[in-house]
Amino acid sequence: MHRRVVLSQPVEPLPLQLESIGTSPDQEAVVRLQGYPCYHWLHTTEGEGKIEWKGASWRLPERTGVLLPPHAA
């Protein structure tokens, strides 16, 4: 089951704002040639993921994550 929440307005004026939150148990490969315009947190809740960026590849074991900078392509 795929879930996604999109937040329209910040509840409080904070220095950090969430743009969206989503989950997909079997995430398909994603290629963003222009990158994503915001910081992007990728997290595995169970199983293992893999991220490829700038010619390198990393495993994301269960319950780990990585923060990518804006426009990471």
Tab-separated table of C-alpha atoms in Angstrom:
chain	number	residue	atom	x	y	z
A	1	MET	CA	0.000	0.000	0.000
A	2	HIS	CA	1.339	3.437	-0.956
A	3	ARG	CA	0.550	6.406	1.287
A	4	ARG	CA	1.379	10.073	0.847
A	5	VAL	CA	0.494	13.142	2.899
A	6	VAL	CA	0.930	16.628	1.417
A	7	LEU	CA	1.028	19.529	3.854
A	8	SER	CA	-0.363	22.809	2.548
A	9	GLN	CA	0.405	25.402	5.237
A	10	PRO	CA	2.768	25.246	8.217
A	11	VAL	CA	0.878	25.080	11.499
A	12	GLU	CA	3.568	27.123	13.254
A	13	PRO	CA	6.304	29.341	11.779
A	14	LEU	CA	9.260	26.957	12.196
A	15	PRO	CA	12.677	27.038	10.515
A	16	LEU	CA	11.878	23.578	9.126
A	17	GLN	CA	8.796	22.698	7.088
A	18	LEU	CA	7.661	19.340	5.704
A	19	GLU	CA	6.576	19.340	2.092
A	20	SER	CA	5.200	15.815	2.021
A	21	ILE	CA	5.470	12.450	3.748
A	22	GLY	CA	4.946	9.167	1.955
A	23	THR	CA	5.558	5.465	2.247
A	24	SER	CA	5.756	2.689	-0.288
A	25	PRO	CA	6.700	-0.854	0.783
A	26	ASP	CA	8.095	-1.710	-2.669
A	27	GLN	CA	9.524	1.574	-3.943
A	28	GLU	CA	10.205	1.543	-7.658
A	29	ALA	CA	13.431	3.064	-8.998
A	30	VAL	CA	13.270	6.865	-9.181
A	31	VAL	CA	15.428	9.033	-11.440
A	32	ARG	CA	15.294	12.812	-11.022
A	33	LEU	CA	17.524	14.436	-13.635
A	34	GLN	CA	17.019	17.891	-12.092
A	35	GLY	CA	17.035	16.572	-8.531
A	36	TYR	CA	14.392	17.334	-5.908
A	37	PRO	CA	14.056	21.031	-4.955
A	38	CYS	CA	14.096	20.443	-1.168
A	39	TYR	CA	16.184	18.492	1.307
A	40	HIS	CA	15.064	14.892	0.945
A	41	TRP	CA	15.116	12.275	3.732
A	42	LEU	CA	15.054	8.643	2.556
A	43	HIS	CA	14.381	6.042	5.259
A	44	THR	CA	13.893	2.280	5.395
A	45	THR	CA	11.467	0.952	7.997
A	46	GLU	CA	12.054	-2.699	7.175
A	47	GLY	CA	14.003	-4.627	4.571
A	48	GLU	CA	16.897	-2.954	2.790
A	49	GLY	CA	17.133	-0.118	0.293
A	50	LYS	CA	19.829	1.083	-2.038
A	51	ILE	CA	20.700	4.594	-3.144
A	52	GLU	CA	22.927	5.584	-6.064
A	53	TRP	CA	24.188	9.152	-6.201
A	54	LYS	CA	27.145	10.832	-7.881
A	55	GLY	CA	28.507	7.530	-9.169
A	56	ALA	CA	28.491	5.828	-5.747
A	57	SER	CA	26.092	3.274	-4.295
A	58	TRP	CA	25.064	2.780	-0.650
A	59	ARG	CA	22.941	0.186	1.111
A	60	LEU	CA	20.222	1.432	3.447
A	61	PRO	CA	19.739	-1.371	5.984
A	62	GLU	CA	16.504	-1.627	7.949
A	63	ARG	CA	15.736	1.444	10.120
A	64	THR	CA	18.396	3.689	8.546
A	65	GLY	CA	18.190	6.782	6.396
A	66	VAL	CA	20.055	9.404	4.452
A	67	LEU	CA	19.487	13.157	3.991
A	68	LEU	CA	20.094	14.471	0.485
A	69	PRO	CA	20.637	18.186	-0.240
A	70	PRO	CA	18.318	20.176	-2.516
A	71	HIS	CA	18.658	19.435	-6.244
A	72	ALA	CA	20.681	16.258	-5.650
A	73	ALA	CA	20.678	14.562	-9.046
